[in-house]
Coordinates of C-alpha atoms in Angstrom, one line a residue:
Chain A
M16 CA 17.6 -18.7 -11.8
H17 CA 14.0 -19.0 -9.8
R18 CA 15.5 -21.8 -7.2
T19 CA 18.4 -19.6 -6.6
K20 CA 16.2 -16.1 -5.7
V21 CA 14.1 -18.6 -3.2
R22 CA 16.9 -19.0 -1.9
I23 CA 18.2 -15.6 -1.1
V24 CA 14.8 -14.7 -0.1
E25 CA 15.1 -16.5 2.8
D26 CA 18.6 -16.1 3.6
A27 CA 16.9 -12.5 4.3
L28 CA 13.8 -13.5 6.2
D29 CA 16.4 -16.0 8.5
A30 CA 19.0 -12.9 9.4
N31 CA 15.7 -10.9 10.1
N32 CA 14.6 -13.5 12.4
T33 CA 18.4 -14.1 14.2
I34 CA 17.7 -9.6 14.7
A35 CA 14.3 -9.3 16.2
R36 CA 14.8 -12.2 18.1
A37 CA 17.9 -9.8 19.2
N38 CA 15.2 -7.0 19.4
R39 CA 12.6 -9.1 21.6
D40 CA 15.2 -10.0 23.9
D41 CA 16.0 -6.4 24.2
F42 CA 12.1 -5.7 24.9
D43 CA 11.4 -8.5 27.7
R44 CA 15.3 -7.3 29.7
H45 CA 12.4 -3.0 29.9
D46 CA 9.3 -5.4 30.0
V47 CA 8.4 -3.4 26.9
T48 CA 5.2 -4.8 25.5
V49 CA 5.8 -4.1 21.7
I50 CA 2.7 -3.6 18.7
N51 CA 3.4 -3.7 14.9
L52 CA 0.4 -1.7 14.0
M53 CA 0.4 -2.7 9.8
S54 CA -2.1 -1.5 7.1
S55 CA -3.0 0.5 3.6
P56 CA -2.0 4.0 3.5
G57 CA -4.3 6.2 4.9
A58 CA -5.8 3.9 6.6
G59 CA -6.0 4.8 9.8
K60 CA -3.3 3.9 11.9
T61 CA -2.5 7.0 13.2
S62 CA -5.5 8.9 13.8
L63 CA -6.2 5.4 16.3
L64 CA -3.4 6.0 18.6
E65 CA -4.4 9.5 18.7
R66 CA -7.3 8.5 20.1
V67 CA -6.1 6.0 22.6
L68 CA -2.4 6.2 23.5
A69 CA -2.9 9.6 25.6
D70 CA -4.9 8.0 28.2
L71 CA -3.7 4.1 28.5
D72 CA -4.4 3.6 32.1
G73 CA -1.9 4.0 34.0
V74 CA 0.0 2.0 30.5
R75 CA 3.0 4.4 29.4
P76 CA 3.5 4.6 25.6
C77 CA 6.4 5.8 23.4
V78 CA 5.7 5.4 19.5
L79 CA 8.5 4.3 17.0
E80 CA 6.7 6.0 13.6
G81 CA 7.9 4.1 10.4
D82 CA 7.4 6.1 6.8
V83 CA 9.8 6.2 3.6
Q84 CA 10.2 10.2 4.2
G85 CA 8.8 12.6 6.2
S86 CA 7.6 13.5 9.8
L87 CA 4.2 13.9 9.7
D88 CA 2.6 11.3 12.1
A89 CA 5.4 11.9 14.3
E90 CA 4.4 15.7 15.2
R91 CA 0.8 14.7 15.3
L92 CA 1.5 11.6 17.8
A93 CA 4.0 14.0 20.1
S94 CA 1.8 16.9 20.4
L95 CA -0.3 14.6 22.5
H96 CA 2.9 15.1 24.6
L97 CA 3.7 11.2 23.8
P98 CA 7.8 9.8 23.5
V99 CA 8.2 9.4 19.5
T100 CA 11.2 8.2 17.4
Q101 CA 10.8 8.4 14.0
L102 CA 12.2 6.2 11.2
N103 CA 13.1 6.4 7.6
T104 CA 13.3 4.4 6.0
A105 CA 14.4 6.2 2.7
P106 CA 17.8 7.8 3.8
G107 CA 20.2 4.8 4.3
F108 CA 18.0 1.7 3.3
G109 CA 16.7 2.3 0.1
G110 CA 13.7 3.4 -0.3
E111 CA 12.2 0.2 1.5
C112 CA 8.6 -0.3 1.4
H113 CA 8.2 -1.8 5.0
L114 CA 10.1 -1.8 8.8
D115 CA 12.3 -5.0 9.1
A116 CA 14.1 -6.1 12.0
N117 CA 17.1 -4.1 11.3
M118 CA 15.6 -0.9 10.8
V119 CA 13.9 -1.2 14.1
R120 CA 17.6 -2.3 15.6
S121 CA 18.8 0.5 14.4
A122 CA 16.1 2.7 16.1
L123 CA 17.2 1.0 19.6
P124 CA 19.2 3.2 20.9
A125 CA 16.5 6.7 20.7
L126 CA 13.5 4.7 22.7
P127 CA 13.0 5.2 25.9
L128 CA 12.5 1.7 26.5
S129 CA 12.3 1.8 30.3
E130 CA 10.5 4.2 30.9
V131 CA 7.8 2.8 29.3
D132 CA 5.9 0.3 29.4
L133 CA 4.1 -0.6 25.4
L134 CA 6.0 0.3 22.4
V135 CA 4.1 1.5 18.8
I136 CA 5.3 0.1 15.8
E137 CA 3.6 2.5 13.0
N138 CA 4.8 0.6 10.2
V139 CA 5.1 2.1 6.4
G140 CA 2.1 2.0 5.2
N141 CA 1.2 -0.9 2.7
L142 CA -0.2 -5.0 2.8
V143 CA 2.4 -6.4 1.2
C144 CA 6.0 -6.6 2.5
P145 CA 5.3 -5.8 6.4
A146 CA 4.2 -8.4 6.8
E147 CA 7.0 -11.2 5.9
F148 CA 9.4 -9.3 8.0
R149 CA 8.9 -9.8 12.2
V150 CA 10.4 -7.5 14.2
G151 CA 10.7 -8.7 17.6
E152 CA 7.3 -7.7 18.2
D153 CA 4.4 -9.6 21.2
V154 CA 1.3 -8.8 18.2
R155 CA 0.5 -7.1 15.3
V156 CA -2.0 -5.0 14.3
M157 CA -3.7 -4.7 11.4
V158 CA -6.2 -1.5 10.3
S159 CA -8.7 -2.6 7.4
S160 CA -10.6 0.7 6.4
V161 CA -14.1 -0.6 4.9
T162 CA -13.0 2.0 2.0
E163 CA -10.7 -0.2 0.5
G164 CA -13.3 -2.5 0.0
E165 CA -14.4 -6.0 0.9
D166 CA -11.5 -8.1 -1.4
K167 CA -9.1 -6.9 0.8
P168 CA -8.3 -10.1 2.6
L169 CA -8.6 -12.1 -0.4
K170 CA -6.2 -10.1 -2.5
Y171 CA -3.8 -10.2 0.6
P172 CA -4.2 -12.7 3.0
L173 CA -0.9 -12.9 4.2
M174 CA -1.0 -9.5 6.2
F175 CA -5.0 -10.6 7.6
R176 CA -3.9 -13.8 8.3
A177 CA -0.4 -12.4 9.7
C178 CA -2.1 -10.2 12.5
E179 CA -3.7 -11.2 15.8
L180 CA -5.8 -8.1 15.9
V181 CA -7.9 -6.2 13.0
L182 CA -8.9 -3.3 13.4
V183 CA -11.8 -2.1 10.8
N184 CA -11.7 1.9 11.3
K185 CA -14.2 4.7 9.1
I186 CA -17.8 2.4 10.4
D187 CA -18.6 6.2 10.4
L188 CA -19.0 5.9 6.1
L189 CA -20.9 2.5 5.9
P190 CA -24.1 4.2 4.9
H191 CA -21.9 6.4 2.2
L192 CA -20.3 2.9 0.9
L193 CA -20.9 -0.3 -1.2
F194 CA -19.1 -1.9 0.8
D195 CA -20.8 -5.1 1.9
L196 CA -19.4 -6.0 5.9
D197 CA -20.7 -9.8 6.3
K198 CA -19.2 -9.8 2.7
F199 CA -16.2 -8.4 4.4
L200 CA -15.7 -10.6 7.8
H201 CA -16.7 -14.2 6.0
H202 CA -13.6 -13.1 4.4
L203 CA -11.2 -12.2 6.7
D204 CA -12.8 -15.5 8.5
H205 CA -11.4 -17.4 5.7
V206 CA -7.3 -16.5 5.7
N207 CA -7.5 -16.0 9.7
P208 CA -10.5 -18.0 11.1
G209 CA -11.5 -15.9 14.2
V210 CA -8.8 -13.4 14.6
E211 CA -10.4 -11.1 16.7
R212 CA -11.7 -8.2 15.1
M213 CA -13.2 -4.9 16.1
L214 CA -15.2 -2.3 14.4
V215 CA -13.9 0.8 15.5
S216 CA -14.0 4.6 13.2
A217 CA -11.2 7.1 14.7
R218 CA -13.5 10.0 13.7
T219 CA -16.4 9.7 15.6
G220 CA -15.0 8.0 17.8
E221 CA -17.5 4.5 17.9
G222 CA -15.7 1.0 19.0
V223 CA -12.5 2.5 20.4
E224 CA -12.5 2.3 24.3
A225 CA -12.6 -2.0 23.0
W226 CA -9.7 -1.1 21.4
R227 CA -8.4 0.6 24.3
D228 CA -9.1 -1.8 26.9
W229 CA -7.1 -4.6 24.5
L230 CA -4.3 -2.2 25.0
V231 CA -4.1 -2.1 28.1
A232 CA -5.5 -5.5 28.9
L233 CA -2.4 -6.9 26.2
V234 CA 0.3 -5.2 28.2
A235 CA -1.0 -6.9 31.6
R236 CA -1.4 -9.9 30.2
A237 CA 2.3 -9.6 28.6
R238 CA 3.5 -9.2 31.9
A239 CA 1.5 -12.4 33.7
G240 CA 3.7 -13.9 30.2
A241 CA 1.0 -15.2 28.6
V242 CA 1.8 -13.4 25.2
R243 CA 3.4 -15.7 22.8
Chain B
M13 CA 27.4 -2.1 3.7
H14 CA 25.5 0.5 3.5
R15 CA 27.4 1.2 -0.1
T16 CA 27.1 -2.0 -1.2
K17 CA 23.4 -2.3 -0.9
V18 CA 23.0 0.5 -2.6
R19 CA 25.1 -0.6 -5.2
I20 CA 22.9 -3.5 -6.2
V21 CA 19.7 -1.9 -6.0
E22 CA 21.5 0.8 -8.9
D23 CA 22.7 -2.7 -10.3
A24 CA 19.6 -4.2 -10.2
L25 CA 16.7 -0.9 -11.6
D26 CA 19.9 -0.9 -14.1
A27 CA 18.8 -4.8 -15.4
N28 CA 15.4 -3.2 -14.5
N29 CA 15.7 -0.8 -17.5
T30 CA 17.8 -2.9 -20.2
I31 CA 14.8 -4.8 -19.8
A32 CA 11.5 -2.1 -20.2
R33 CA 13.1 -0.3 -23.8
A34 CA 13.0 -4.7 -24.9
N35 CA 9.2 -4.1 -23.9
R36 CA 8.9 -0.5 -25.3
D37 CA 10.0 -2.3 -28.3
D38 CA 7.7 -5.1 -28.6
F39 CA 4.8 -2.4 -27.9
D40 CA 6.1 -0.1 -30.7
R41 CA 6.6 -2.6 -33.1
H42 CA 2.8 -3.6 -32.6
D43 CA 1.6 0.0 -32.1
V44 CA 0.2 0.2 -29.1
T45 CA -0.1 2.3 -26.2
V46 CA 0.7 1.5 -22.7
I47 CA -0.2 2.7 -19.3
N48 CA 1.3 1.6 -15.9
L49 CA -2.1 2.3 -13.6
M50 CA -0.6 2.5 -9.8
S51 CA -2.7 3.5 -6.3
S52 CA -2.7 2.0 -2.8
P53 CA -4.7 -0.7 -2.2
G54 CA -8.2 -0.2 -2.8
A55 CA -8.5 3.6 -4.2
G56 CA -10.1 2.3 -6.8
K57 CA -7.9 1.2 -10.1
T58 CA -10.1 -1.8 -10.8
S59 CA -13.7 0.7 -11.3
L60 CA -12.6 3.1 -12.6
L61 CA -11.4 0.8 -15.1
E62 CA -15.2 -0.6 -15.5
R63 CA -16.6 2.7 -16.0
V64 CA -14.4 3.2 -19.1
L65 CA -12.8 0.5 -20.8
A66 CA -16.3 -1.2 -22.9
D67 CA -16.9 2.0 -24.4
L68 CA -13.2 4.2 -25.8
D69 CA -14.4 5.8 -29.4
G70 CA -13.1 2.6 -31.3
V71 CA -10.0 2.4 -29.2
R72 CA -9.1 -0.9 -28.3
P73 CA -8.1 -2.6 -24.6
C74 CA -6.4 -4.9 -23.3
V75 CA -5.5 -5.3 -19.3
L76 CA -2.8 -7.5 -17.8
E77 CA -3.5 -7.4 -14.5
G78 CA -1.2 -7.1 -11.5
D79 CA -1.8 -8.9 -8.3
V80 CA 0.6 -10.4 -5.3
Q81 CA -2.9 -13.5 -5.7
G82 CA -5.9 -14.2 -7.3
S83 CA -8.4 -12.7 -9.8
L84 CA -10.9 -11.1 -8.6
D85 CA -10.2 -7.9 -9.8
A86 CA -9.1 -9.9 -13.4
E87 CA -13.1 -11.5 -13.3
R88 CA -14.3 -8.0 -12.8
L89 CA -12.3 -6.5 -16.0
A90 CA -13.0 -9.6 -18.3
S91 CA -17.1 -9.9 -17.0
L92 CA -17.0 -6.9 -19.8
H93 CA -15.6 -8.4 -22.8
L94 CA -12.3 -7.8 -22.2
P95 CA -9.2 -9.8 -23.0
V96 CA -7.2 -9.5 -19.4
T97 CA -4.5 -11.7 -18.5
Q98 CA -3.8 -11.9 -14.5
L99 CA -0.2 -11.7 -14.0
N100 CA 0.2 -12.8 -10.3
T101 CA 3.3 -11.5 -8.1
A102 CA 3.5 -14.6 -5.8
P103 CA 3.8 -17.9 -7.8
G104 CA 7.7 -17.7 -9.2
F105 CA 8.3 -14.0 -8.2
G106 CA 8.3 -14.1 -4.3
G107 CA 5.0 -12.6 -3.9
E108 CA 6.6 -9.3 -4.9
C109 CA 5.0 -5.7 -3.8
H110 CA 5.1 -4.5 -7.8
L111 CA 5.6 -5.3 -11.2
D112 CA 8.8 -5.1 -12.7
A113 CA 10.2 -5.0 -16.3
N114 CA 10.7 -8.9 -16.8
M115 CA 7.3 -9.3 -15.0
V116 CA 5.6 -7.9 -17.8
R117 CA 7.6 -9.3 -20.7
S118 CA 6.7 -13.6 -19.0
A119 CA 3.2 -12.2 -19.6
L120 CA 3.9 -10.8 -23.3
P121 CA 3.0 -14.0 -25.2
A122 CA -0.2 -13.7 -23.0
L123 CA -0.7 -10.1 -24.7
P124 CA -2.9 -10.5 -27.3
L125 CA -0.8 -7.5 -29.2
S126 CA -1.8 -7.3 -31.9
E127 CA -5.7 -6.8 -31.5
V128 CA -5.1 -3.6 -29.5
D129 CA -3.7 -0.2 -29.3
L130 CA -3.8 0.1 -26.0
L131 CA -2.8 -1.8 -23.4
V132 CA -3.7 -0.8 -19.0
I133 CA -1.0 -2.9 -17.3
E134 CA -3.0 -2.7 -13.4
N135 CA -0.3 -3.1 -10.8
V136 CA -0.4 -4.4 -7.1
G137 CA -1.7 -1.7 -5.1
N138 CA 0.9 -0.6 -2.6
L139 CA 2.6 3.4 -3.2
V140 CA 5.9 2.9 -2.6
C141 CA 7.9 0.5 -4.4
P142 CA 5.7 0.1 -7.9
A143 CA 7.3 3.7 -9.3
E144 CA 10.4 2.4 -9.0
F145 CA 10.2 0.0 -11.5
R146 CA 9.4 1.1 -15.5
V147 CA 8.0 -1.6 -16.9
G148 CA 8.1 -0.1 -20.6
E149 CA 5.1 2.4 -20.6
D150 CA 4.2 5.2 -22.2
V151 CA 2.8 6.8 -19.3
R152 CA 1.8 6.4 -15.6
V153 CA -0.9 7.3 -13.8
M154 CA -1.6 6.9 -10.1
V155 CA -5.1 6.9 -8.1
S156 CA -5.4 8.7 -4.9
S157 CA -8.3 8.2 -2.9
V158 CA -9.9 11.5 -0.6
T159 CA -10.5 8.8 1.9
E160 CA -6.2 8.5 2.5
G161 CA -5.8 11.4 3.4
E162 CA -4.4 14.8 1.8
D163 CA -0.5 14.0 3.2
K164 CA 0.0 11.3 1.1
P165 CA 2.2 13.0 -1.6
L166 CA 4.1 14.4 0.8
K167 CA 4.8 10.4 2.3
Y168 CA 4.7 9.0 -0.5
P169 CA 7.0 11.9 -2.9
L170 CA 8.1 9.4 -5.2
M171 CA 4.8 7.9 -6.4
F172 CA 3.2 11.2 -6.9
R173 CA 5.9 12.5 -8.8
A174 CA 6.4 9.3 -10.8
C175 CA 3.3 10.2 -12.2
E176 CA 1.8 12.4 -15.8
L177 CA -2.1 12.2 -14.3
V178 CA -3.6 12.0 -10.5
L179 CA -7.3 9.8 -11.3
V180 CA -8.5 11.6 -7.3
N181 CA -10.7 9.4 -6.3
K182 CA -14.2 9.2 -5.1
I183 CA -14.9 12.7 -4.9
D184 CA -18.8 11.4 -3.5
L185 CA -17.1 11.1 -0.2
L186 CA -16.3 14.1 0.5
P187 CA -19.0 15.5 2.4
H188 CA -18.5 12.9 5.1
L189 CA -15.0 13.6 5.1
L190 CA -12.1 15.7 7.2
F191 CA -10.4 16.1 4.6
D192 CA -8.8 19.7 3.3
L193 CA -9.3 19.1 -1.6
D194 CA -7.3 22.4 -1.1
K195 CA -4.2 21.3 0.9
F196 CA -4.2 17.9 -1.2
L197 CA -3.3 19.6 -4.2
H198 CA -1.3 22.1 -2.0
H199 CA 1.0 19.0 -1.3
L200 CA 0.7 17.3 -4.8
D201 CA 1.9 21.0 -6.2
H202 CA 4.6 20.7 -4.0
V203 CA 5.8 17.2 -5.0
N204 CA 5.2 17.3 -8.6
P205 CA 4.1 21.1 -9.8
G206 CA 1.4 21.6 -12.1
V207 CA 1.2 17.5 -12.8
E208 CA -2.8 17.1 -14.8
R209 CA -5.1 15.7 -12.1
M210 CA -9.0 14.8 -12.6
L211 CA -11.2 14.8 -10.0
V212 CA -13.8 11.7 -10.4
S213 CA -15.9 9.0 -8.7
A214 CA -15.9 5.7 -9.7
R215 CA -19.2 5.7 -8.1
T216 CA -21.5 8.2 -9.5
G217 CA -19.5 8.7 -12.6
E218 CA -18.8 12.3 -12.0
G219 CA -16.0 13.3 -14.0
V220 CA -15.5 9.2 -15.9
E221 CA -15.9 11.4 -19.3
A222 CA -13.1 13.4 -18.6
W223 CA -10.7 10.6 -18.1
R224 CA -12.3 8.5 -21.1
D225 CA -11.2 11.4 -23.0
W226 CA -7.5 10.9 -22.3
L227 CA -7.4 8.0 -22.5
V228 CA -8.2 8.5 -26.3
A229 CA -6.3 11.5 -26.6
L230 CA -3.0 9.5 -25.0
V231 CA -3.7 7.2 -28.0
A232 CA -4.3 9.4 -30.3
R233 CA -1.0 11.2 -29.8
A234 CA 1.2 8.3 -29.0
R235 CA 0.5 7.1 -32.7
A236 CA 1.6 11.2 -33.5
G237 CA 4.9 10.2 -32.4
A238 CA 3.7 13.4 -30.0
V239 CA 3.9 10.5 -26.1
R240 CA 6.8 9.7 -24.9

């Protein structure tokens, strides 16, 4: 029974990877760099995008906004005059707690791939399942808010291990929290040694310049074939 | 294809409900009141339990601690000399992002049901899937931290609709946040009109007396047959 269950999971992930490669081919054909952005609910993914996407030094971004339902975040980003496409997992996808490659594939016709350089896929807020499903991205970025506690890398190691950049957000709140930043970074290095990390505050703007520069440099590196 | 997918989901939920009823029968046989406690990662479930479980006015609690992996929260609660049982979803359950009735059933032999009055099942930190799976509980309680933003009831309505009590945690941080409490409560009443709610701070202790009293009264009501 247990053996059967594991096999089903592996088959589903195999199918997902096949579709992710097809997505990847489409992104490559249009020369679009793709980020899969993940975090807990409310960690600040949308706020950190609002801070940087309107002025990316010539890089033209678009966003695929994943939510169980609703379009609140998409509306926030669209108000910055960015091309934003909403993908809801509730209608047709069973209210899934993550995006998978096939959901992203179903959204491709709605994306202006020939007019952009960067696609940010904002995943459903969840620290577990999004990390299990590649969607055809170049890199995975996660946001971890200091309000969530310093134990999170140890409790959700797959997520922290899956990403190439960790944005440690809401650092403006550090004076008001019982949060040991050194301990958090120690736990982070335990599960993903040396992974790139930035301390940021979407509210005050602290550190967002480095996040913007990282995105611009990522697109440049991807064009030079130096990513993946 | 879509139709097939929906049918599979319904079958899985039917099987879950059958097992949840079996769990419920076992809890009833031992006269144990059961809470399913849910939230985002880091919203403060464990901290709010630490605040109240050690002194519950004669009510004897135990905890079933659900995590993808690790036992950090179980160790925190065990240090209060409470009976705590760890249930990890990674080994044997495929790293599931939620507890279901069968996982809880597998843990029943390890629970001291004949020696307690209250079982708190601390679910995996996730605002999506835990709300879909009954595990045999009397009531569902969720914790929503003010650091997560006031839009969460609209983005994760199933979770906010599924519970009988919402603990609005980390209110000590309100002076430092752009968080409109009235707007949050308006959104909450939109998805779950009039649901009981308490403003609490696990850090300062504000409001935890009401949370403790609520637990004690719940056990008394369940004994009188007035719950469910």
